[in-house]
């Protein structure tokens, strides 16, 4: 009766990795229990998530190395992997909310989220925004409900909104990775989509476009810009180490707020549990409860399916 925060399956968005072909699901060594799925298995996974009460999925493609180049050209392939995945999922489970990542990192040989400047020491902001708007329009046409720019280029939310509206994609919503820190907790995800391997380093440095983990005020500036540019949902990422930011933003905006419990947060609980040092079932629940208590309305988490199953017992 006095419990203030209650988790529900409808709080979760499940991030899912998709690969070409019908091979058996590929395990990701740094993310126990998470697999890269062919489109058929992906569709089945979406069906079971929806049956468990999880309303949304966020899709991430893993491309073969041979399909990558330094400009991420395949991001604009109208018959690309993720677009085929979206169509298959929407056809099989029309009510599930499908979100796709708008960024170039799964497509570039260097693993950065955009194209690089001539000196190759930074991403070219405006040129990247131009590519991302074309990408968002392709995704909108394929039927995604939310495009989710995770690239952190300046001005991209407004550019995406204008481009979508100009193509009559007024109902394609934007979940903005507004407050995305330059975090070391993304390592396992980079294994999953192959961006670490492409770049030849785990600690791919994205500090010129992602936020300094030391900066609380800057986080609010980034979120306010995305809100003014037309973001429908704002996001804080990672979640667990940034609960203060989630709370700050909850109090600063009336928009729905998402938080992303990232791959490294998932991996650390699994690693400790494997050693018998932490109780996985209890810590995953506590970690998610803390994120919701901090103020998140929805949580992207690799625990979505297991948590939803546990909550519906
Ligand atoms: C990149 C992207 C990243 C994640 C989602 N989109 C990693 C990065 O910025 O390199 C991380 C998610 C996770 O760690 O679970 N566009």
PDB file of C-alpha atoms and ligand atoms in Angstrom:
ATOM      1  CA  UNK A   1       0.000   0.000   0.000  1.00  0.00           C
ATOM      2  CA  UNK A   2       2.836   2.367   0.735  1.00  0.00           C
ATOM      3  CA  UNK A   3       5.168   1.231  -1.993  1.00  0.00           C
ATOM      4  CA  UNK A   4       5.994   4.263  -4.141  1.00  0.00           C
ATOM      5  CA  UNK A   5       7.539   2.719  -7.214  1.00  0.00           C
ATOM      6  CA  UNK A   6       6.206  -0.330  -9.009  1.00  0.00           C
ATOM      7  CA  UNK A   7       7.827  -1.949 -12.032  1.00  0.00           C
ATOM      8  CA  UNK A   8       5.618  -3.243 -14.793  1.00  0.00           C
ATOM      9  CA  UNK A   9       6.352  -5.033 -18.096  1.00  0.00           C
ATOM     10  CA  UNK A  10       4.957  -1.960 -19.864  1.00  0.00           C
ATOM     11  CA  UNK A  11       7.921   0.072 -18.569  1.00  0.00           C
ATOM     12  CA  UNK A  12      10.371  -1.765 -20.775  1.00  0.00           C
ATOM     13  CA  UNK A  13      11.761  -1.379 -24.259  1.00  0.00           C
ATOM     14  CA  UNK A  14      13.805  -4.378 -25.398  1.00  0.00           C
ATOM     15  CA  UNK A  15      16.926  -3.625 -27.467  1.00  0.00           C
ATOM     16  CA  UNK A  16      17.403  -6.412 -30.042  1.00  0.00           C
ATOM     17  CA  UNK A  17      20.298  -7.170 -32.395  1.00  0.00           C
ATOM     18  CA  UNK A  18      19.573  -8.381 -35.903  1.00  0.00           C
ATOM     19  CA  UNK A  19      21.831 -10.145 -38.427  1.00  0.00           C
ATOM     20  CA  UNK A  20      21.523 -11.351 -42.007  1.00  0.00           C
ATOM     21  CA  UNK A  21      20.459 -14.953 -42.662  1.00  0.00           C
ATOM     22  CA  UNK A  22      18.595 -17.733 -40.859  1.00  0.00           C
ATOM     23  CA  UNK A  23      21.456 -19.140 -38.825  1.00  0.00           C
ATOM     24  CA  UNK A  24      21.042 -20.052 -35.190  1.00  0.00           C
ATOM     25  CA  UNK A  25      21.091 -17.068 -32.814  1.00  0.00           C
ATOM     26  CA  UNK A  26      24.685 -15.866 -32.291  1.00  0.00           C
ATOM     27  CA  UNK A  27      25.721 -15.431 -28.671  1.00  0.00           C
ATOM     28  CA  UNK A  28      27.545 -12.229 -27.685  1.00  0.00           C
ATOM     29  CA  UNK A  29      30.302 -13.206 -25.277  1.00  0.00           C
ATOM     30  CA  UNK A  30      30.226 -10.043 -23.186  1.00  0.00           C
ATOM     31  CA  UNK A  31      26.408 -10.131 -22.907  1.00  0.00           C
ATOM     32  CA  UNK A  32      25.330 -13.536 -21.566  1.00  0.00           C
ATOM     33  CA  UNK A  33      21.774 -14.382 -22.628  1.00  0.00           C
ATOM     34  CA  UNK A  34      21.725 -11.816 -25.464  1.00  0.00           C
ATOM     35  CA  UNK A  35      21.896 -13.019 -29.070  1.00  0.00           C
ATOM     36  CA  UNK A  36      22.087 -11.588 -32.549  1.00  0.00           C
ATOM     37  CA  UNK A  37      18.972 -12.848 -34.302  1.00  0.00           C
ATOM     38  CA  UNK A  38      18.109 -13.520 -37.923  1.00  0.00           C
ATOM     39  CA  UNK A  39      14.879 -11.833 -39.033  1.00  0.00           C
ATOM     40  CA  UNK A  40      12.750 -14.966 -38.455  1.00  0.00           C
ATOM     41  CA  UNK A  41      13.931 -15.377 -34.867  1.00  0.00           C
ATOM     42  CA  UNK A  42      13.646 -11.646 -34.324  1.00  0.00           C
ATOM     43  CA  UNK A  43       9.972 -11.754 -35.280  1.00  0.00           C
ATOM     44  CA  UNK A  44       9.370 -14.630 -32.834  1.00  0.00           C
ATOM     45  CA  UNK A  45      11.196 -12.740 -30.096  1.00  0.00           C
ATOM     46  CA  UNK A  46       8.972  -9.703 -30.684  1.00  0.00           C
ATOM     47  CA  UNK A  47       5.902 -11.917 -30.527  1.00  0.00           C
ATOM     48  CA  UNK A  48       6.896 -13.332 -27.136  1.00  0.00           C
ATOM     49  CA  UNK A  49       7.928  -9.946 -25.749  1.00  0.00           C
ATOM     50  CA  UNK A  50       4.576  -8.475 -26.721  1.00  0.00           C
ATOM     51  CA  UNK A  51       2.738 -11.429 -25.189  1.00  0.00           C
ATOM     52  CA  UNK A  52       4.611 -10.749 -21.944  1.00  0.00           C
ATOM     53  CA  UNK A  53       3.422  -7.152 -21.953  1.00  0.00           C
ATOM     54  CA  UNK A  54       6.567  -5.443 -23.289  1.00  0.00           C
ATOM     55  CA  UNK A  55       5.209  -2.740 -25.601  1.00  0.00           C
ATOM     56  CA  UNK A  56       8.319  -1.788 -27.592  1.00  0.00           C
ATOM     57  CA  UNK A  57      11.568  -2.951 -29.169  1.00  0.00           C
ATOM     58  CA  UNK A  58      14.637  -1.034 -30.356  1.00  0.00           C
ATOM     59  CA  UNK A  59      16.412  -2.672 -33.290  1.00  0.00           C
ATOM     60  CA  UNK A  60      20.153  -2.610 -33.951  1.00  0.00           C
ATOM     61  CA  UNK A  61      21.702  -4.213 -37.051  1.00  0.00           C
ATOM     62  CA  UNK A  62      25.059  -6.013 -37.143  1.00  0.00           C
ATOM     63  CA  UNK A  63      26.521  -5.865 -40.628  1.00  0.00           C
ATOM     64  CA  UNK A  64      29.230  -8.055 -42.096  1.00  0.00           C
ATOM     65  CA  UNK A  65      32.565  -6.199 -42.153  1.00  0.00           C
ATOM     66  CA  UNK A  66      32.619  -6.311 -45.958  1.00  0.00           C
ATOM     67  CA  UNK A  67      29.516  -4.122 -46.102  1.00  0.00           C
ATOM     68  CA  UNK A  68      31.068  -1.286 -44.114  1.00  0.00           C
ATOM     69  CA  UNK A  69      32.954   1.681 -45.515  1.00  0.00           C
ATOM     70  CA  UNK A  70      34.248   4.932 -44.090  1.00  0.00           C
ATOM     71  CA  UNK A  71      31.075   6.808 -45.070  1.00  0.00           C
ATOM     72  CA  UNK A  72      28.572   4.256 -43.804  1.00  0.00           C
ATOM     73  CA  UNK A  73      26.999   4.077 -47.269  1.00  0.00           C
ATOM     74  CA  UNK A  74      24.832   1.057 -46.403  1.00  0.00           C
ATOM     75  CA  UNK A  75      22.870   3.139 -43.922  1.00  0.00           C
ATOM     76  CA  UNK A  76      21.005   4.505 -46.956  1.00  0.00           C
ATOM     77  CA  UNK A  77      20.328   1.150 -48.617  1.00  0.00           C
ATOM     78  CA  UNK A  78      16.537   1.098 -49.096  1.00  0.00           C
ATOM     79  CA  UNK A  79      16.628  -2.697 -48.872  1.00  0.00           C
ATOM     80  CA  UNK A  80      18.998  -2.761 -45.888  1.00  0.00           C
ATOM     81  CA  UNK A  81      18.861  -5.342 -43.101  1.00  0.00           C
ATOM     82  CA  UNK A  82      17.207  -3.228 -40.444  1.00  0.00           C
ATOM     83  CA  UNK A  83      14.484  -2.003 -42.817  1.00  0.00           C
ATOM     84  CA  UNK A  84      13.622  -5.565 -43.810  1.00  0.00           C
ATOM     85  CA  UNK A  85      13.533  -6.431 -40.111  1.00  0.00           C
ATOM     86  CA  UNK A  86      11.169  -3.550 -39.361  1.00  0.00           C
ATOM     87  CA  UNK A  87       8.768  -4.604 -42.109  1.00  0.00           C
ATOM     88  CA  UNK A  88       8.767  -8.233 -40.947  1.00  0.00           C
ATOM     89  CA  UNK A  89       8.126  -7.293 -37.326  1.00  0.00           C
ATOM     90  CA  UNK A  90       5.382  -4.779 -38.134  1.00  0.00           C
ATOM     91  CA  UNK A  91       3.673  -7.315 -40.358  1.00  0.00           C
ATOM     92  CA  UNK A  92       3.732 -10.088 -37.745  1.00  0.00           C
ATOM     93  CA  UNK A  93       3.122  -8.031 -34.584  1.00  0.00           C
ATOM     94  CA  UNK A  94       1.554  -4.766 -35.773  1.00  0.00           C
ATOM     95  CA  UNK A  95       0.834  -3.444 -32.280  1.00  0.00           C
ATOM     96  CA  UNK A  96       4.412  -3.588 -31.040  1.00  0.00           C
ATOM     97  CA  UNK A  97       6.167  -0.223 -31.078  1.00  0.00           C
ATOM     98  CA  UNK A  98       9.270  -0.449 -33.267  1.00  0.00           C
ATOM     99  CA  UNK A  99      12.168   1.928 -32.760  1.00  0.00           C
ATOM    100  CA  UNK A 100      15.298   2.110 -34.864  1.00  0.00           C
ATOM    101  CA  UNK A 101      18.646   3.678 -34.191  1.00  0.00           C
ATOM    102  CA  UNK A 102      19.615   6.630 -36.350  1.00  0.00           C
ATOM    103  CA  UNK A 103      23.439   6.771 -36.368  1.00  0.00           C
ATOM    104  CA  UNK A 104      26.155   5.488 -38.684  1.00  0.00           C
ATOM    105  CA  UNK A 105      28.262   3.360 -36.315  1.00  0.00           C
ATOM    106  CA  UNK A 106      26.997  -0.080 -37.446  1.00  0.00           C
ATOM    107  CA  UNK A 107      27.831   0.955 -41.017  1.00  0.00           C
ATOM    108  CA  UNK A 108      31.235   2.663 -40.763  1.00  0.00           C
ATOM    109  CA  UNK A 109      34.642   0.952 -40.796  1.00  0.00           C
ATOM    110  CA  UNK A 110      35.879   3.364 -38.107  1.00  0.00           C
ATOM    111  CA  UNK A 111      32.860   2.769 -35.838  1.00  0.00           C
ATOM    112  CA  UNK A 112      32.031   6.446 -35.396  1.00  0.00           C
ATOM    113  CA  UNK A 113      28.414   7.608 -35.511  1.00  0.00           C
ATOM    114  CA  UNK A 114      29.019   9.937 -38.440  1.00  0.00           C
ATOM    115  CA  UNK A 115      31.332  10.638 -41.348  1.00  0.00           C
ATOM    116  CA  UNK A 116      34.729  12.073 -40.487  1.00  0.00           C
ATOM    117  CA  UNK A 117      36.193  15.490 -41.280  1.00  0.00           C
ATOM    118  CA  UNK A 118      38.974  15.844 -43.863  1.00  0.00           C
ATOM    119  CA  UNK A 119      41.611  15.652 -41.125  1.00  0.00           C
ATOM    120  CA  UNK A 120      39.770  12.564 -39.775  1.00  0.00           C
ATOM    121  CA  UNK A 121      40.091  13.780 -36.223  1.00  0.00           C
ATOM    122  CA  UNK A 122      36.398  14.456 -35.633  1.00  0.00           C
ATOM    123  CA  UNK A 123      32.962  13.760 -37.060  1.00  0.00           C
ATOM    124  CA  UNK A 124      31.633  16.216 -39.627  1.00  0.00           C
ATOM    125  CA  UNK A 125      28.513  17.397 -37.805  1.00  0.00           C
ATOM    126  CA  UNK A 126      26.400  18.977 -40.533  1.00  0.00           C
ATOM    127  CA  UNK A 127      27.332  16.519 -43.245  1.00  0.00           C
ATOM    128  CA  UNK A 128      26.375  13.694 -40.891  1.00  0.00           C
ATOM    129  CA  UNK A 129      23.038  15.349 -40.099  1.00  0.00           C
ATOM    130  CA  UNK A 130      22.305  15.427 -43.838  1.00  0.00           C
ATOM    131  CA  UNK A 131      22.859  11.662 -44.083  1.00  0.00           C
ATOM    132  CA  UNK A 132      20.876  10.937 -40.922  1.00  0.00           C
ATOM    133  CA  UNK A 133      17.830  12.815 -42.210  1.00  0.00           C
ATOM    134  CA  UNK A 134      17.795  10.647 -45.348  1.00  0.00           C
ATOM    135  CA  UNK A 135      18.186   7.580 -43.144  1.00  0.00           C
ATOM    136  CA  UNK A 136      15.262   8.645 -40.930  1.00  0.00           C
ATOM    137  CA  UNK A 137      12.997   9.132 -43.947  1.00  0.00           C
ATOM    138  CA  UNK A 138      13.807   5.607 -45.179  1.00  0.00           C
ATOM    139  CA  UNK A 139      13.024   4.244 -41.726  1.00  0.00           C
ATOM    140  CA  UNK A 140       9.796   6.235 -41.501  1.00  0.00           C
ATOM    141  CA  UNK A 141       8.688   4.888 -44.866  1.00  0.00           C
ATOM    142  CA  UNK A 142       9.470   1.333 -43.736  1.00  0.00           C
ATOM    143  CA  UNK A 143       6.990   1.817 -40.896  1.00  0.00           C
ATOM    144  CA  UNK A 144       9.013   2.434 -37.744  1.00  0.00           C
ATOM    145  CA  UNK A 145       7.057   4.145 -34.996  1.00  0.00           C
ATOM    146  CA  UNK A 146      10.039   5.955 -33.501  1.00  0.00           C
ATOM    147  CA  UNK A 147      13.338   6.932 -35.021  1.00  0.00           C
ATOM    148  CA  UNK A 148      15.917   7.217 -32.285  1.00  0.00           C
ATOM    149  CA  UNK A 149      18.916   9.404 -33.136  1.00  0.00           C
ATOM    150  CA  UNK A 150      21.771   8.140 -30.953  1.00  0.00           C
ATOM    151  CA  UNK A 151      24.508  10.045 -32.773  1.00  0.00           C
ATOM    152  CA  UNK A 152      24.621  13.259 -30.695  1.00  0.00           C
ATOM    153  CA  UNK A 153      25.209  15.566 -33.679  1.00  0.00           C
ATOM    154  CA  UNK A 154      24.059  19.124 -32.978  1.00  0.00           C
ATOM    155  CA  UNK A 155      20.789  20.125 -34.628  1.00  0.00           C
ATOM    156  CA  UNK A 156      19.799  16.661 -35.756  1.00  0.00           C
ATOM    157  CA  UNK A 157      16.437  16.433 -34.013  1.00  0.00           C
ATOM    158  CA  UNK A 158      15.091  19.545 -35.750  1.00  0.00           C
ATOM    159  CA  UNK A 159      16.520  18.394 -39.085  1.00  0.00           C
ATOM    160  CA  UNK A 160      14.918  14.960 -38.705  1.00  0.00           C
ATOM    161  CA  UNK A 161      11.551  16.444 -37.770  1.00  0.00           C
ATOM    162  CA  UNK A 162      11.541  18.772 -40.783  1.00  0.00           C
ATOM    163  CA  UNK A 163      12.635  16.011 -43.167  1.00  0.00           C
ATOM    164  CA  UNK A 164      10.004  13.577 -41.870  1.00  0.00           C
ATOM    165  CA  UNK A 165       7.219  16.163 -42.020  1.00  0.00           C
ATOM    166  CA  UNK A 166       8.209  17.171 -45.550  1.00  0.00           C
ATOM    167  CA  UNK A 167       7.662  13.545 -46.592  1.00  0.00           C
ATOM    168  CA  UNK A 168       4.277  13.344 -44.832  1.00  0.00           C
ATOM    169  CA  UNK A 169       5.797  11.155 -42.148  1.00  0.00           C
ATOM    170  CA  UNK A 170       4.201  13.307 -39.489  1.00  0.00           C
ATOM    171  CA  UNK A 171       3.353  10.269 -37.382  1.00  0.00           C
ATOM    172  CA  UNK A 172       6.905   8.991 -37.187  1.00  0.00           C
ATOM    173  CA  UNK A 173       7.939  10.030 -33.690  1.00  0.00           C
ATOM    174  CA  UNK A 174      11.399  10.886 -32.392  1.00  0.00           C
ATOM    175  CA  UNK A 175      12.964   9.401 -29.291  1.00  0.00           C
ATOM    176  CA  UNK A 176      16.072  11.495 -28.851  1.00  0.00           C
ATOM    177  CA  UNK A 177      19.186  10.180 -27.178  1.00  0.00           C
ATOM    178  CA  UNK A 178      19.395  13.645 -25.682  1.00  0.00           C
ATOM    179  CA  UNK A 179      21.752  13.091 -22.801  1.00  0.00           C
ATOM    180  CA  UNK A 180      24.211  10.503 -24.009  1.00  0.00           C
ATOM    181  CA  UNK A 181      27.444  10.469 -22.113  1.00  0.00           C
ATOM    182  CA  UNK A 182      30.845   9.486 -23.526  1.00  0.00           C
ATOM    183  CA  UNK A 183      30.695   6.371 -21.373  1.00  0.00           C
ATOM    184  CA  UNK A 184      32.930   3.348 -20.934  1.00  0.00           C
ATOM    185  CA  UNK A 185      29.793   1.272 -20.271  1.00  0.00           C
ATOM    186  CA  UNK A 186      29.094   0.826 -24.011  1.00  0.00           C
ATOM    187  CA  UNK A 187      31.879  -1.747 -24.531  1.00  0.00           C
ATOM    188  CA  UNK A 188      29.755  -4.914 -24.842  1.00  0.00           C
ATOM    189  CA  UNK A 189      27.320  -3.195 -27.255  1.00  0.00           C
ATOM    190  CA  UNK A 190      30.262  -2.379 -29.513  1.00  0.00           C
ATOM    191  CA  UNK A 191      31.055  -6.106 -29.571  1.00  0.00           C
ATOM    192  CA  UNK A 192      27.433  -6.810 -30.407  1.00  0.00           C
ATOM    193  CA  UNK A 193      27.231  -4.508 -33.445  1.00  0.00           C
ATOM    194  CA  UNK A 194      30.884  -4.911 -34.366  1.00  0.00           C
ATOM    195  CA  UNK A 195      31.772  -1.223 -34.083  1.00  0.00           C
ATOM    196  CA  UNK A 196      34.638  -1.937 -31.667  1.00  0.00           C
ATOM    197  CA  UNK A 197      36.156  -4.499 -33.982  1.00  0.00           C
ATOM    198  CA  UNK A 198      35.741  -2.192 -36.949  1.00  0.00           C
ATOM    199  CA  UNK A 199      37.563   0.534 -35.099  1.00  0.00           C
ATOM    200  CA  UNK A 200      40.198  -1.859 -33.725  1.00  0.00           C
ATOM    201  CA  UNK A 201      39.578  -0.606 -30.214  1.00  0.00           C
ATOM    202  CA  UNK A 202      37.113  -1.147 -27.421  1.00  0.00           C
ATOM    203  CA  UNK A 203      37.467   2.331 -26.073  1.00  0.00           C
ATOM    204  CA  UNK A 204      36.476   4.050 -29.292  1.00  0.00           C
ATOM    205  CA  UNK A 205      36.662   7.717 -28.360  1.00  0.00           C
ATOM    206  CA  UNK A 206      33.468   9.666 -29.000  1.00  0.00           C
ATOM    207  CA  UNK A 207      34.209  12.536 -26.660  1.00  0.00           C
ATOM    208  CA  UNK A 208      33.896  15.243 -29.294  1.00  0.00           C
ATOM    209  CA  UNK A 209      30.175  14.538 -29.656  1.00  0.00           C
ATOM    210  CA  UNK A 210      28.990  12.627 -26.585  1.00  0.00           C
ATOM    211  CA  UNK A 211      28.683  14.455 -23.238  1.00  0.00           C
ATOM    212  CA  UNK A 212      31.422  14.645 -20.627  1.00  0.00           C
ATOM    213  CA  UNK A 213      30.330  12.403 -17.703  1.00  0.00           C
ATOM    214  CA  UNK A 214      31.338  15.225 -15.360  1.00  0.00           C
ATOM    215  CA  UNK A 215      28.731  17.650 -16.727  1.00  0.00           C
ATOM    216  CA  UNK A 216      25.342  17.963 -15.161  1.00  0.00           C
ATOM    217  CA  UNK A 217      24.402  21.410 -16.477  1.00  0.00           C
ATOM    218  CA  UNK A 218      25.461  20.590 -20.007  1.00  0.00           C
ATOM    219  CA  UNK A 219      23.183  17.555 -19.868  1.00  0.00           C
ATOM    220  CA  UNK A 220      20.217  19.879 -19.276  1.00  0.00           C
ATOM    221  CA  UNK A 221      21.248  22.120 -22.176  1.00  0.00           C
ATOM    222  CA  UNK A 222      21.389  19.150 -24.560  1.00  0.00           C
ATOM    223  CA  UNK A 223      17.957  17.949 -23.442  1.00  0.00           C
ATOM    224  CA  UNK A 224      16.402  21.420 -23.750  1.00  0.00           C
ATOM    225  CA  UNK A 225      17.707  21.743 -27.316  1.00  0.00           C
ATOM    226  CA  UNK A 226      16.224  18.393 -28.348  1.00  0.00           C
ATOM    227  CA  UNK A 227      12.918  19.280 -26.724  1.00  0.00           C
ATOM    228  CA  UNK A 228      12.780  22.628 -28.524  1.00  0.00           C
ATOM    229  CA  UNK A 229      13.656  20.938 -31.814  1.00  0.00           C
ATOM    230  CA  UNK A 230      10.686  18.586 -31.511  1.00  0.00           C
ATOM    231  CA  UNK A 231      11.751  15.404 -29.712  1.00  0.00           C
ATOM    232  CA  UNK A 232       8.727  13.417 -28.515  1.00  0.00           C
ATOM    233  CA  UNK A 233      10.627  11.439 -25.890  1.00  0.00           C
ATOM    234  CA  UNK A 234      13.919  12.422 -24.255  1.00  0.00           C
ATOM    235  CA  UNK A 235      16.476   9.892 -23.092  1.00  0.00           C
ATOM    236  CA  UNK A 236      19.312   9.668 -20.584  1.00  0.00           C
ATOM    237  CA  UNK A 237      22.035   7.095 -21.229  1.00  0.00           C
ATOM    238  CA  UNK A 238      23.618   5.224 -19.452  1.00  0.00           C
ATOM    239  CA  UNK A 239      21.112   4.980 -16.614  1.00  0.00           C
ATOM    240  CA  UNK A 240      22.541   3.470 -13.426  1.00  0.00           C
ATOM    241  CA  UNK A 241      25.516   5.785 -13.012  1.00  0.00           C
ATOM    242  CA  UNK A 242      23.426   8.826 -13.989  1.00  0.00           C
ATOM    243  CA  UNK A 243      20.387   8.678 -11.713  1.00  0.00           C
ATOM    244  CA  UNK A 244      20.925  12.291 -10.683  1.00  0.00           C
ATOM    245  CA  UNK A 245      20.636  13.354 -14.320  1.00  0.00           C
ATOM    246  CA  UNK A 246      17.432  11.354 -14.759  1.00  0.00           C
ATOM    247  CA  UNK A 247      15.979  13.107 -11.716  1.00  0.00           C
ATOM    248  CA  UNK A 248      17.150  16.556 -12.879  1.00  0.00           C
ATOM    249  CA  UNK A 249      15.619  16.044 -16.288  1.00  0.00           C
ATOM    250  CA  UNK A 250      12.384  14.608 -14.853  1.00  0.00           C
ATOM    251  CA  UNK A 251      11.960  17.869 -13.002  1.00  0.00           C
ATOM    252  CA  UNK A 252      12.957  20.061 -15.944  1.00  0.00           C
ATOM    253  CA  UNK A 253      10.668  18.652 -18.653  1.00  0.00           C
ATOM    254  CA  UNK A 254       7.098  17.542 -19.159  1.00  0.00           C
ATOM    255  CA  UNK A 255       8.082  15.212 -21.966  1.00  0.00           C
ATOM    256  CA  UNK A 256       8.094  11.458 -21.461  1.00  0.00           C
ATOM    257  CA  UNK A 257      11.519  10.392 -20.267  1.00  0.00           C
ATOM    258  CA  UNK A 258      13.407   7.244 -21.206  1.00  0.00           C
ATOM    259  CA  UNK A 259      16.577   5.859 -19.658  1.00  0.00           C
ATOM    260  CA  UNK A 260      18.871   3.290 -21.272  1.00  0.00           C
ATOM    261  CA  UNK A 261      20.361   0.664 -18.971  1.00  0.00           C
ATOM    262  CA  UNK A 262      23.273  -0.036 -21.308  1.00  0.00           C
ATOM    263  CA  UNK A 263      25.256  -3.130 -22.183  1.00  0.00           C
ATOM    264  CA  UNK A 264      27.970  -2.555 -19.575  1.00  0.00           C
ATOM    265  CA  UNK A 265      25.394  -2.246 -16.811  1.00  0.00           C
ATOM    266  CA  UNK A 266      23.935  -5.570 -17.913  1.00  0.00           C
ATOM    267  CA  UNK A 267      27.359  -7.198 -18.253  1.00  0.00           C
ATOM    268  CA  UNK A 268      28.588  -6.177 -14.819  1.00  0.00           C
ATOM    269  CA  UNK A 269      25.630  -7.761 -13.039  1.00  0.00           C
ATOM    270  CA  UNK A 270      26.066 -10.949 -15.033  1.00  0.00           C
ATOM    271  CA  UNK A 271      29.813 -11.066 -14.413  1.00  0.00           C
ATOM    272  CA  UNK A 272      29.422 -10.702 -10.654  1.00  0.00           C
ATOM    273  CA  UNK A 273      26.557 -13.207 -10.588  1.00  0.00           C
ATOM    274  CA  UNK A 274      28.609 -15.757 -12.539  1.00  0.00           C
ATOM    275  CA  UNK A 275      31.199 -15.597  -9.789  1.00  0.00           C
ATOM    276  CA  UNK A 276      28.541 -16.036  -7.168  1.00  0.00           C
ATOM    277  CA  UNK A 277      29.204 -12.546  -5.835  1.00  0.00           C
ATOM    278  CA  UNK A 278      25.815 -11.011  -6.541  1.00  0.00           C
ATOM    279  CA  UNK A 279      22.288 -12.347  -6.829  1.00  0.00           C
ATOM    280  CA  UNK A 280      21.323 -11.660 -10.451  1.00  0.00           C
ATOM    281  CA  UNK A 281      17.556 -11.818  -9.991  1.00  0.00           C
ATOM    282  CA  UNK A 282      17.587  -9.424  -7.060  1.00  0.00           C
ATOM    283  CA  UNK A 283      20.156  -6.961  -8.409  1.00  0.00           C
ATOM    284  CA  UNK A 284      18.556  -6.660 -11.834  1.00  0.00           C
ATOM    285  CA  UNK A 285      15.225  -5.817 -10.219  1.00  0.00           C
ATOM    286  CA  UNK A 286      16.816  -3.335  -7.836  1.00  0.00           C
ATOM    287  CA  UNK A 287      18.798  -1.675 -10.633  1.00  0.00           C
ATOM    288  CA  UNK A 288      15.623  -1.176 -12.696  1.00  0.00           C
ATOM    289  CA  UNK A 289      13.580  -0.019  -9.727  1.00  0.00           C
ATOM    290  CA  UNK A 290      16.215   2.639  -9.003  1.00  0.00           C
ATOM    291  CA  UNK A 291      16.043   3.907 -12.584  1.00  0.00           C
ATOM    292  CA  UNK A 292      12.266   4.178 -12.427  1.00  0.00           C
ATOM    293  CA  UNK A 293      12.373   5.791  -8.977  1.00  0.00           C
ATOM    294  CA  UNK A 294      14.823   8.387 -10.330  1.00  0.00           C
ATOM    295  CA  UNK A 295      12.124   9.444 -12.801  1.00  0.00           C
ATOM    296  CA  UNK A 296      12.277   7.355 -15.975  1.00  0.00           C
ATOM    297  CA  UNK A 297       8.905   6.606 -17.579  1.00  0.00           C
ATOM    298  CA  UNK A 298      10.386   3.873 -19.749  1.00  0.00           C
ATOM    299  CA  UNK A 299      13.582   1.869 -19.626  1.00  0.00           C
ATOM    300  CA  UNK A 300      15.570   0.321 -22.434  1.00  0.00           C
ATOM    301  CA  UNK A 301      17.076  -2.791 -20.872  1.00  0.00           C
ATOM    302  CA  UNK A 302      18.517  -6.129 -21.968  1.00  0.00           C
ATOM    303  CA  UNK A 303      16.667  -7.598 -18.979  1.00  0.00           C
ATOM    304  CA  UNK A 304      13.272  -6.662 -20.514  1.00  0.00           C
ATOM    305  CA  UNK A 305      12.088 -10.159 -21.302  1.00  0.00           C
ATOM    306  CA  UNK A 306      13.244 -11.835 -18.091  1.00  0.00           C
ATOM    307  CA  UNK A 307      11.952  -8.976 -15.954  1.00  0.00           C
ATOM    308  CA  UNK A 308       8.579  -8.978 -17.716  1.00  0.00           C
ATOM    309  CA  UNK A 309       8.318 -12.734 -17.207  1.00  0.00           C
ATOM    310  CA  UNK A 310       9.240 -12.391 -13.546  1.00  0.00           C
ATOM    311  CA  UNK A 311       6.744  -9.550 -12.996  1.00  0.00           C
ATOM    312  CA  UNK A 312       3.901 -11.492 -14.562  1.00  0.00           C
ATOM    313  CA  UNK A 313       4.334 -14.515 -12.283  1.00  0.00           C
TER     314      UNK A 313
HETATM  315  C1  LIG B   1      25.777   4.131 -31.040  1.00  0.00           C
HETATM  316  C2  LIG B   1      25.098   3.456 -29.910  1.00  0.00           C
HETATM  317  C3  LIG B   1      25.767   2.975 -28.795  1.00  0.00           C
HETATM  318  C4  LIG B   1      24.802   2.381 -27.977  1.00  0.00           C
HETATM  319  C5  LIG B   1      23.549   2.526 -28.596  1.00  0.00           C
HETATM  320  N1  LIG B   1      23.751   3.231 -29.805  1.00  0.00           N
HETATM  321  C6  LIG B   1      27.199   2.906 -28.465  1.00  0.00           C
HETATM  322  C7  LIG B   1      28.130   3.997 -28.791  1.00  0.00           C
HETATM  323  O1  LIG B   1      27.796   5.173 -28.685  1.00  0.00           O
HETATM  324  O2  LIG B   1      29.240   3.651 -29.188  1.00  0.00           O
HETATM  325  C8  LIG B   1      25.128   1.716 -26.684  1.00  0.00           C
HETATM  326  C9  LIG B   1      24.122   0.844 -26.077  1.00  0.00           C
HETATM  327  C10 LIG B   1      24.653  -0.061 -25.043  1.00  0.00           C
HETATM  328  O3  LIG B   1      25.810  -0.008 -24.599  1.00  0.00           O
HETATM  329  O4  LIG B   1      23.855  -0.921 -24.613  1.00  0.00           O
HETATM  330  N2  LIG B   1      25.030   4.847 -31.905  1.00  0.00           N
END
